[in-house]
Short mmCIF file of N, CA, C and O in Angstrom, two decimals:
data_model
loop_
_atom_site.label_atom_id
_atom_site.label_comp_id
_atom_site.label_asym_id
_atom_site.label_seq_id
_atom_site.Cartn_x
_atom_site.Cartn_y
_atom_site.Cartn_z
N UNK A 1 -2.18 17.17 10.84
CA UNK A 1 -1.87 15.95 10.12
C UNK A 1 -0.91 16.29 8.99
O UNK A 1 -1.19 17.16 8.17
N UNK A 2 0.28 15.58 8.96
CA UNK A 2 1.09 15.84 7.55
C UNK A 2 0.67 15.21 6.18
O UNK A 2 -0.31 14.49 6.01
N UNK A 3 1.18 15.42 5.67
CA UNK A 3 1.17 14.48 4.64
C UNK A 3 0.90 12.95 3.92
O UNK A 3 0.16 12.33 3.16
N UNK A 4 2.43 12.82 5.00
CA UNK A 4 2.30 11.57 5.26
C UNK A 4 1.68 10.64 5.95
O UNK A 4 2.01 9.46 6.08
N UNK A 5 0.43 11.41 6.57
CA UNK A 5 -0.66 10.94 7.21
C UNK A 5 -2.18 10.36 6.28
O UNK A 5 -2.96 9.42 6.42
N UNK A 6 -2.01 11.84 5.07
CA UNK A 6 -3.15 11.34 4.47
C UNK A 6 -3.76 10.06 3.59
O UNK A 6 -3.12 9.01 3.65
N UNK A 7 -4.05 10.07 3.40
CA UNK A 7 -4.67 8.85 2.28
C UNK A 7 -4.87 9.96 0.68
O UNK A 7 -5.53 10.98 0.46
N UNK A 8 -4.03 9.23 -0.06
CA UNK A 8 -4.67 9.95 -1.74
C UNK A 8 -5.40 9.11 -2.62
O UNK A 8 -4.83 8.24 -3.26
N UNK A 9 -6.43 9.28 -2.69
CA UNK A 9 -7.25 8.28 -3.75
C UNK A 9 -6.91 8.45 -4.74
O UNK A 9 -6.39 9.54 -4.96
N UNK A 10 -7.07 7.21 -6.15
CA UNK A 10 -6.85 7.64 -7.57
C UNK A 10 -7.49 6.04 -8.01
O UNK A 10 -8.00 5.06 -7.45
N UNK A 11 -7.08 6.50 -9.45
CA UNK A 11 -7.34 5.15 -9.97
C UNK A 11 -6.27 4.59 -10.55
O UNK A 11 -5.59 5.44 -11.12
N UNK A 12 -5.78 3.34 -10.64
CA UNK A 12 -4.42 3.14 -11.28
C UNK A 12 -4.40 2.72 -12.56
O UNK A 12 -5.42 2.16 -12.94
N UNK A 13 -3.17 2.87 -13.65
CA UNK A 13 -3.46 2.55 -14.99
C UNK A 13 -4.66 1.60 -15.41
O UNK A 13 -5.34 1.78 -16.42
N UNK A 14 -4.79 0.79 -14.71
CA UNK A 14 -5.53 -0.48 -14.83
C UNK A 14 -6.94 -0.10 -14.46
O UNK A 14 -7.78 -0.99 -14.55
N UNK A 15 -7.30 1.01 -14.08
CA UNK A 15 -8.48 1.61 -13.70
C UNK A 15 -9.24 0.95 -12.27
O UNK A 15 -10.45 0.74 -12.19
N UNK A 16 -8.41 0.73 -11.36
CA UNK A 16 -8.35 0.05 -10.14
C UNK A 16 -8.97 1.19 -9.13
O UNK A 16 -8.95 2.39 -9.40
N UNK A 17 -9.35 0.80 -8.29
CA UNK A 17 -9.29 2.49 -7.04
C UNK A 17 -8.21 1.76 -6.38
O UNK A 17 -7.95 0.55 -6.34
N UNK A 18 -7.65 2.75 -5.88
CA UNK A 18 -6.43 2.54 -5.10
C UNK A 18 -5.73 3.79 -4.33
O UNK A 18 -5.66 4.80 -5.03
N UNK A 19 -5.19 3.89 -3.01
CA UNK A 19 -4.78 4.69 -1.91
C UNK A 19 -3.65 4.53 -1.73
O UNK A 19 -3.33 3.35 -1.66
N UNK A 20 -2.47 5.58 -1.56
CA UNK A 20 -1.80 5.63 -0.85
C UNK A 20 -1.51 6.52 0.35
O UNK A 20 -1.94 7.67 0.45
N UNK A 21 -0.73 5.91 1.28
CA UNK A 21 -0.59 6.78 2.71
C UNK A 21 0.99 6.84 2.63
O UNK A 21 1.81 5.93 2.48
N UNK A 22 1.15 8.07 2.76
CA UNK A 22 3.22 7.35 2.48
C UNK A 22 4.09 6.80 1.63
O UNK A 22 4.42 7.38 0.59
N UNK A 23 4.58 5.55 1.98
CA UNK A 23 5.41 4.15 1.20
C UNK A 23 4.06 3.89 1.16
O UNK A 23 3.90 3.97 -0.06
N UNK A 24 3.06 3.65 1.57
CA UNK A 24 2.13 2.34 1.70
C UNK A 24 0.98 2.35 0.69
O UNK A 24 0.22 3.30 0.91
N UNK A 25 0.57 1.52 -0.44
CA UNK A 25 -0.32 1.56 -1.12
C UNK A 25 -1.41 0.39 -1.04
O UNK A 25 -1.15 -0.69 -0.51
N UNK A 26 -2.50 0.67 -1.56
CA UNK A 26 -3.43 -0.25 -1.16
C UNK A 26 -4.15 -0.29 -2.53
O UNK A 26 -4.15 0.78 -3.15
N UNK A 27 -4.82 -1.44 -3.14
CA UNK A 27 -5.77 -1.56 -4.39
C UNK A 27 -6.96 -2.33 -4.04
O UNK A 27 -6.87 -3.35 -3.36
N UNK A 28 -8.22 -1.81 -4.53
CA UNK A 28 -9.08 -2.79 -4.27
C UNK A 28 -9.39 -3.56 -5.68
O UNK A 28 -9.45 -2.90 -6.72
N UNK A 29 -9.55 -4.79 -5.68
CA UNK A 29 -9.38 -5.39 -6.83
C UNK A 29 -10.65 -6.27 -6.69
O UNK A 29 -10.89 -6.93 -5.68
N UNK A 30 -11.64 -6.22 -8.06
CA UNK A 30 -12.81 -6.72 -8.05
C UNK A 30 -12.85 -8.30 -7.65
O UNK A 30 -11.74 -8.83 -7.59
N UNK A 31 -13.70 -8.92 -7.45
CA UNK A 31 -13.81 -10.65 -7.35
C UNK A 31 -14.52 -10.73 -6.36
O UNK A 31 -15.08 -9.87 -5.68
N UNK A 32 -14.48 -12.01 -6.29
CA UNK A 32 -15.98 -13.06 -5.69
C UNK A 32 -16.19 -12.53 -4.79
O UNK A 32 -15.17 -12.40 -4.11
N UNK A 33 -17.13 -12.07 -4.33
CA UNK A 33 -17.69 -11.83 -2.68
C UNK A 33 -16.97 -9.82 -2.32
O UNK A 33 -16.87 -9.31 -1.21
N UNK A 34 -16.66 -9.22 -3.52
CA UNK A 34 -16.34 -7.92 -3.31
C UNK A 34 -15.06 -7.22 -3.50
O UNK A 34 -14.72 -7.07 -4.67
N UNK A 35 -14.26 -6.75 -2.57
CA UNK A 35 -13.20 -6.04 -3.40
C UNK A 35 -11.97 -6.96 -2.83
O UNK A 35 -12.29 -7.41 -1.73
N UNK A 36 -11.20 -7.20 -3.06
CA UNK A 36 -9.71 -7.98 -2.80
C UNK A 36 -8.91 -6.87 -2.15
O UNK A 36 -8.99 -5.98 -3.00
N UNK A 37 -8.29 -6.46 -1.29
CA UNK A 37 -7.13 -5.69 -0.76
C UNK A 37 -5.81 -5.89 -0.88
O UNK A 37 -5.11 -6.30 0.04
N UNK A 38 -5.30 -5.52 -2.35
CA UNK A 38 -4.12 -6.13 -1.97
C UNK A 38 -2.96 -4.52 -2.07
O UNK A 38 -3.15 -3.46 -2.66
N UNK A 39 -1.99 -4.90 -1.34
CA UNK A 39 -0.91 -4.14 -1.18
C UNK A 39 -0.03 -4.19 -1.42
O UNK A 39 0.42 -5.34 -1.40
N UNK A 40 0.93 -3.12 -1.82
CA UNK A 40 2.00 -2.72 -2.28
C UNK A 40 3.25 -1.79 -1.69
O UNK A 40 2.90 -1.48 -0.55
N UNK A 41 4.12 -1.40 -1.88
CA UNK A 41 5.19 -0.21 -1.72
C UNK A 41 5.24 0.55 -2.68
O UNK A 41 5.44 0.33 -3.87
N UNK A 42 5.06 1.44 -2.13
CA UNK A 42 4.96 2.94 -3.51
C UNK A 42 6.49 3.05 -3.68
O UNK A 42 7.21 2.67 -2.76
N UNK A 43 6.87 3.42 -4.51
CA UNK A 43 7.92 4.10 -5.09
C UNK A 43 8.40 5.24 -5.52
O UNK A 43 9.55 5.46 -5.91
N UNK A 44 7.29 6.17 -5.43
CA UNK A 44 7.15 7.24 -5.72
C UNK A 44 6.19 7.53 -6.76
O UNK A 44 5.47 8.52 -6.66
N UNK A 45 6.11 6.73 -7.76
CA UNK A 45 4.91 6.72 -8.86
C UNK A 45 3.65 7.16 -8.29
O UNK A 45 3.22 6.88 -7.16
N UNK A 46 3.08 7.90 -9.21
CA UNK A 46 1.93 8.56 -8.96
C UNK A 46 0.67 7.05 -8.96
O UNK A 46 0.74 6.13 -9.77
N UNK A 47 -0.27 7.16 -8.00
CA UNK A 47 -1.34 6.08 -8.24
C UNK A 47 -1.54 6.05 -9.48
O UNK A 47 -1.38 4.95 -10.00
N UNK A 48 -2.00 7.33 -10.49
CA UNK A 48 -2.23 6.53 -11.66
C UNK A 48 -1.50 5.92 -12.99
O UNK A 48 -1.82 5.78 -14.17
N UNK A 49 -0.51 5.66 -12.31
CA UNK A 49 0.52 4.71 -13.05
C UNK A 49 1.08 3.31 -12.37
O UNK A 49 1.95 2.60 -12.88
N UNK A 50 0.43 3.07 -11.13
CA UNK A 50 0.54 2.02 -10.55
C UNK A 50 -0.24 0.89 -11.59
O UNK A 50 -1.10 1.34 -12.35
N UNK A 51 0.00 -0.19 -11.60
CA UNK A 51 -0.82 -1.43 -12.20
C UNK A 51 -0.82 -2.60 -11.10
O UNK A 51 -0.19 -2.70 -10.04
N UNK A 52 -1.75 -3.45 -11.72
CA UNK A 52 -2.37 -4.49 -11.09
C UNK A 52 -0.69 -5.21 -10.39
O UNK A 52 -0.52 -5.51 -9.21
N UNK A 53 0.34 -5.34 -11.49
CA UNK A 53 1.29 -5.98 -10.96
C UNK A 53 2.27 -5.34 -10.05
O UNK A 53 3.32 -5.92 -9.76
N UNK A 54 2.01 -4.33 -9.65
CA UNK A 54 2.84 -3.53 -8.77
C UNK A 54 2.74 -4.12 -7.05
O UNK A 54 3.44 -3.89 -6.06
N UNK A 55 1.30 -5.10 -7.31
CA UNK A 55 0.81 -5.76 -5.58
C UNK A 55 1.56 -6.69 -5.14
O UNK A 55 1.83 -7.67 -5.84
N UNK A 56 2.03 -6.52 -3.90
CA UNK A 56 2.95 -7.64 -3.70
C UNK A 56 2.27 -8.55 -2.71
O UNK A 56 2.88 -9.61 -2.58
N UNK A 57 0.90 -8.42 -1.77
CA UNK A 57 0.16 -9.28 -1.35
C UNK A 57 -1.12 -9.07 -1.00
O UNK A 57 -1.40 -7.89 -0.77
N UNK A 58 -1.83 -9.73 -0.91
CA UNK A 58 -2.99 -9.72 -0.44
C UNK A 58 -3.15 -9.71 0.94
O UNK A 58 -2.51 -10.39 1.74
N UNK A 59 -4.46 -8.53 1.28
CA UNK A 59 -4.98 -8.15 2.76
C UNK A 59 -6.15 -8.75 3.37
O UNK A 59 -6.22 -8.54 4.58
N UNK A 60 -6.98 -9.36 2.93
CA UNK A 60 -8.19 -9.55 2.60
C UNK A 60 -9.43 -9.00 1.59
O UNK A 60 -9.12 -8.50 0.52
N UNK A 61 -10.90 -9.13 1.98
CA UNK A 61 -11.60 -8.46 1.14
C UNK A 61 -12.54 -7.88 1.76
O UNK A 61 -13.11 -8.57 2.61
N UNK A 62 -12.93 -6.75 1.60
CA UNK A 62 -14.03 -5.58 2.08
C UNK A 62 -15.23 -5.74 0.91
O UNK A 62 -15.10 -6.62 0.07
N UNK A 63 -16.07 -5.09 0.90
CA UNK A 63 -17.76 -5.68 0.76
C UNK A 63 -18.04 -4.73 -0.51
O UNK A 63 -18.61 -5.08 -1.53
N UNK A 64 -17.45 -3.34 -0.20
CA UNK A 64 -17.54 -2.36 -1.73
C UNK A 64 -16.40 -0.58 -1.46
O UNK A 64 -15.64 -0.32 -0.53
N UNK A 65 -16.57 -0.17 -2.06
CA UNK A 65 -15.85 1.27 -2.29
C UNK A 65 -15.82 2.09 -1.06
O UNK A 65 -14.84 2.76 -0.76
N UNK A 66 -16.95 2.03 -0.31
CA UNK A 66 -17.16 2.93 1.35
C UNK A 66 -16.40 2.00 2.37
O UNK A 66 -15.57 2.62 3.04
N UNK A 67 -16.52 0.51 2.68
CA UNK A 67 -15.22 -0.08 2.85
C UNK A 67 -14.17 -0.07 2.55
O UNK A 67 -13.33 -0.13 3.45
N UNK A 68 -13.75 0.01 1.16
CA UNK A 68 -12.37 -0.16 1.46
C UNK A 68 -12.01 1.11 1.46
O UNK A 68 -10.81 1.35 1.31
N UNK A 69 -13.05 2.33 1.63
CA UNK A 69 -11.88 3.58 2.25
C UNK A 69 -11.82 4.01 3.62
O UNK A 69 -11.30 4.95 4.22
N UNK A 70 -12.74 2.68 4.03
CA UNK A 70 -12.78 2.75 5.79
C UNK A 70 -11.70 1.94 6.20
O UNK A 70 -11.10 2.17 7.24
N UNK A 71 -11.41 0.97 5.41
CA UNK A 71 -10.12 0.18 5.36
C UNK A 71 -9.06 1.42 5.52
O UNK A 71 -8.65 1.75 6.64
N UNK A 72 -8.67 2.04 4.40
CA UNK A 72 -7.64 2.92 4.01
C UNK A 72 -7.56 3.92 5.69
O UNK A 72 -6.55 3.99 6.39
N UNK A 73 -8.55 4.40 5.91
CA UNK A 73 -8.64 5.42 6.58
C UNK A 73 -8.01 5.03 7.66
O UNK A 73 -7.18 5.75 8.21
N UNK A 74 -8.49 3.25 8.27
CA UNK A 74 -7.85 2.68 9.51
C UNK A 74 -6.19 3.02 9.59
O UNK A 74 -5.47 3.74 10.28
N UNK A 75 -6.01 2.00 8.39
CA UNK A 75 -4.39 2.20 7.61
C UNK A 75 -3.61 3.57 8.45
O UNK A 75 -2.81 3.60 9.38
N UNK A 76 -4.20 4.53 7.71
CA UNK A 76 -3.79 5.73 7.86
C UNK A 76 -3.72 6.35 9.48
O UNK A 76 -2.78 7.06 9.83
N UNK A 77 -4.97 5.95 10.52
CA UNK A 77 -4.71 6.69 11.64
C UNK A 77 -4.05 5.56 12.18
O UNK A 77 -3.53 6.09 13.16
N UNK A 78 -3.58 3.94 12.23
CA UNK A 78 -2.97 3.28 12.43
C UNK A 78 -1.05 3.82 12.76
O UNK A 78 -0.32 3.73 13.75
N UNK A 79 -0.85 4.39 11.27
CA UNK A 79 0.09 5.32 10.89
C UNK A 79 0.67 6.56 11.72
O UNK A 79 1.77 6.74 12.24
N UNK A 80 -0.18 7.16 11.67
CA UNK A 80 -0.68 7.99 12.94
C UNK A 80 -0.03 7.83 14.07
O UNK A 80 0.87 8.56 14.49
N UNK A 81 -0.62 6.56 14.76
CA UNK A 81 -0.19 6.54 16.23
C UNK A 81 1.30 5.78 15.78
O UNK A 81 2.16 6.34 16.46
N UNK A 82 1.79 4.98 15.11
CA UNK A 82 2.79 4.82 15.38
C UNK A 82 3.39 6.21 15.50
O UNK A 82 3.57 6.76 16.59
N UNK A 83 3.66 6.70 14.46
CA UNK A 83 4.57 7.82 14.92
C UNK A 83 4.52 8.88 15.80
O UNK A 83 5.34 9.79 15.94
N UNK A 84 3.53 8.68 16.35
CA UNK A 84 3.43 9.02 17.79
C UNK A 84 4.15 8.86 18.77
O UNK A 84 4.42 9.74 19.59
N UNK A 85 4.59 7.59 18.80
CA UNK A 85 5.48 6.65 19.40
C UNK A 85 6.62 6.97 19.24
O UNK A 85 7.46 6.33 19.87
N UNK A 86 6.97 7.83 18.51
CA UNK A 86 9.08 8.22 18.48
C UNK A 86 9.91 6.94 18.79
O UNK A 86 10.73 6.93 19.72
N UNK A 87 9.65 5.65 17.85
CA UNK A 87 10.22 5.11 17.76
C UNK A 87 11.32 4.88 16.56
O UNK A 87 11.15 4.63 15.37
N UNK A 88 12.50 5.05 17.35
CA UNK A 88 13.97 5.12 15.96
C UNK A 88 14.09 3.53 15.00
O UNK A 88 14.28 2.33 15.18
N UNK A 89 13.85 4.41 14.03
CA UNK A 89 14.13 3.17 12.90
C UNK A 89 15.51 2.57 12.78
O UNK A 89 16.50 3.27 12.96
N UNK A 90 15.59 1.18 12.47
CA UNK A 90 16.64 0.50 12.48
C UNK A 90 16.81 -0.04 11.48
O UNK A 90 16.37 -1.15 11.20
N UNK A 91 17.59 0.75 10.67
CA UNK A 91 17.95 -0.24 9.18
C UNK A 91 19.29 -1.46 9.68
O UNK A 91 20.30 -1.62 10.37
N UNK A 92 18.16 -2.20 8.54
CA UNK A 92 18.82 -3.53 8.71
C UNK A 92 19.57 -4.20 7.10
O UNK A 92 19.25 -3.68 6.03
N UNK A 93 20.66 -5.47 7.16
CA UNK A 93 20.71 -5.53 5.77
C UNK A 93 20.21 -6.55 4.91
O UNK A 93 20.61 -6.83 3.78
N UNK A 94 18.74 -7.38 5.95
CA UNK A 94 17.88 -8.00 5.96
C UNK A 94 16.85 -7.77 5.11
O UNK A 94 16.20 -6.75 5.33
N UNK A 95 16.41 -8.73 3.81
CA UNK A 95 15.21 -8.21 2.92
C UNK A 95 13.94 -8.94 3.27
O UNK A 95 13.92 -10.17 3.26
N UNK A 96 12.49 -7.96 3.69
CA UNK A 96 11.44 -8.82 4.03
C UNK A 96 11.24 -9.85 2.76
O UNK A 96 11.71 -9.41 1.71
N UNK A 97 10.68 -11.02 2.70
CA UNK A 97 9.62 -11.53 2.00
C UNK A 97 9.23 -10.58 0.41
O UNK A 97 9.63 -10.73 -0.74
N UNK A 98 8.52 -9.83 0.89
CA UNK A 98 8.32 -8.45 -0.01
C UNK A 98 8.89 -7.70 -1.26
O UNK A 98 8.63 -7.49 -2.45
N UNK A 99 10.13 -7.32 0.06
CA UNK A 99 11.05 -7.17 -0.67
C UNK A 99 11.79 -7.46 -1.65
O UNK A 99 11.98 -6.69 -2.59
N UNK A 100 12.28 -8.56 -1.56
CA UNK A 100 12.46 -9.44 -2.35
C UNK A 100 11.96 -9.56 -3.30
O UNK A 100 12.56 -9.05 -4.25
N UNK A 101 11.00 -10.06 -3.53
CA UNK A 101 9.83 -9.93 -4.45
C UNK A 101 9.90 -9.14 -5.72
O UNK A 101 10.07 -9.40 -6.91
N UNK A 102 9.63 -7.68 -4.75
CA UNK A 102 9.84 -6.35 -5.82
C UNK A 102 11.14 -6.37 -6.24
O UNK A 102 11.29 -6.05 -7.42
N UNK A 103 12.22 -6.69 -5.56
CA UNK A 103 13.53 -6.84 -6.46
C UNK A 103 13.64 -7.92 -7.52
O UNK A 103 14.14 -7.60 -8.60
N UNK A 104 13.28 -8.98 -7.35
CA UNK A 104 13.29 -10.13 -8.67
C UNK A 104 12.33 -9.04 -9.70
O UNK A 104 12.60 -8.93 -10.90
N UNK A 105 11.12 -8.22 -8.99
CA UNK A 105 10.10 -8.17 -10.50
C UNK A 105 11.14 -6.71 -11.17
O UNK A 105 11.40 -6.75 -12.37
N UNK A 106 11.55 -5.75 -10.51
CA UNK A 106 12.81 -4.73 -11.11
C UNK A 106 13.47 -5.38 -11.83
O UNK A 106 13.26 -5.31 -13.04
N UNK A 107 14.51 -6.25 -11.29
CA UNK A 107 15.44 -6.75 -12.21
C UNK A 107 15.21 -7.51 -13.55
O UNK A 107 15.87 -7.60 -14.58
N UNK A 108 13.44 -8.28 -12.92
CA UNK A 108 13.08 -8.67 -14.46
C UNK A 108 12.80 -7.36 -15.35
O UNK A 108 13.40 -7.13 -16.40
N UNK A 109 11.95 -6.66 -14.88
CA UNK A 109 11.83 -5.92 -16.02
C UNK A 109 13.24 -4.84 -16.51
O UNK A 109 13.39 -4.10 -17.48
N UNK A 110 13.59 -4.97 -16.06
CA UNK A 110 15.21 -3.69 -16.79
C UNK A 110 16.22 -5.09 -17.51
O UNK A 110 17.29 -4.86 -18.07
#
């Protein structure tokens, strides 16, 4: 398994638990009925400098802490098999939804 396979736990400024696999980050965020899943794009920042506003959507919600790292874990061998698959990436000059997003919140903050 590389690297970019694993899952890194931490907690983020905000004292969140939160995973990343790769680009891909995940937070579980307290509220009604258990933890909230919401996700993000890493940037390179270490988890514990990620914050609450770094999420760009919500995944659903898992029940407590052993969930959502069974969550994470899926994530991760999910990951896995794609690249298994040797499928060639195709950059495009198309911005998801997402994307977007994180570019309005950059440009606000600078």
């Amino acid at each position: 398994m590389s690297q970019a396979d694993a899952a890194v736990y931490g907690l983020t400024a905000d004292g969140l638990l939160a995973a990343r696999i790769g680009d891909f980050g995940c937070f579980a965020v307290p509220g009604d009925g258990g933890l909230r899943l919401a996700i993000a794009r890493c940037t390179g920042k270490p988890v514990a400098e990620w914050t609450a506003s770094d999420a760009l959507a919500s995944e659903g919600i898992v029940g407590d802490e052993t969930a959502f790292r069974a969550h994470v874990e899926d994530i991760a061998h999910h990951r896995r098999q794609l690249r298994g698959l040797a499928r060639a990436h195709v950059a495009t000059s198309r911005l998801t939804p997402g994307e977007r997003l994180s570019r309005r919140r950059s440009m606000a903050k600078g």
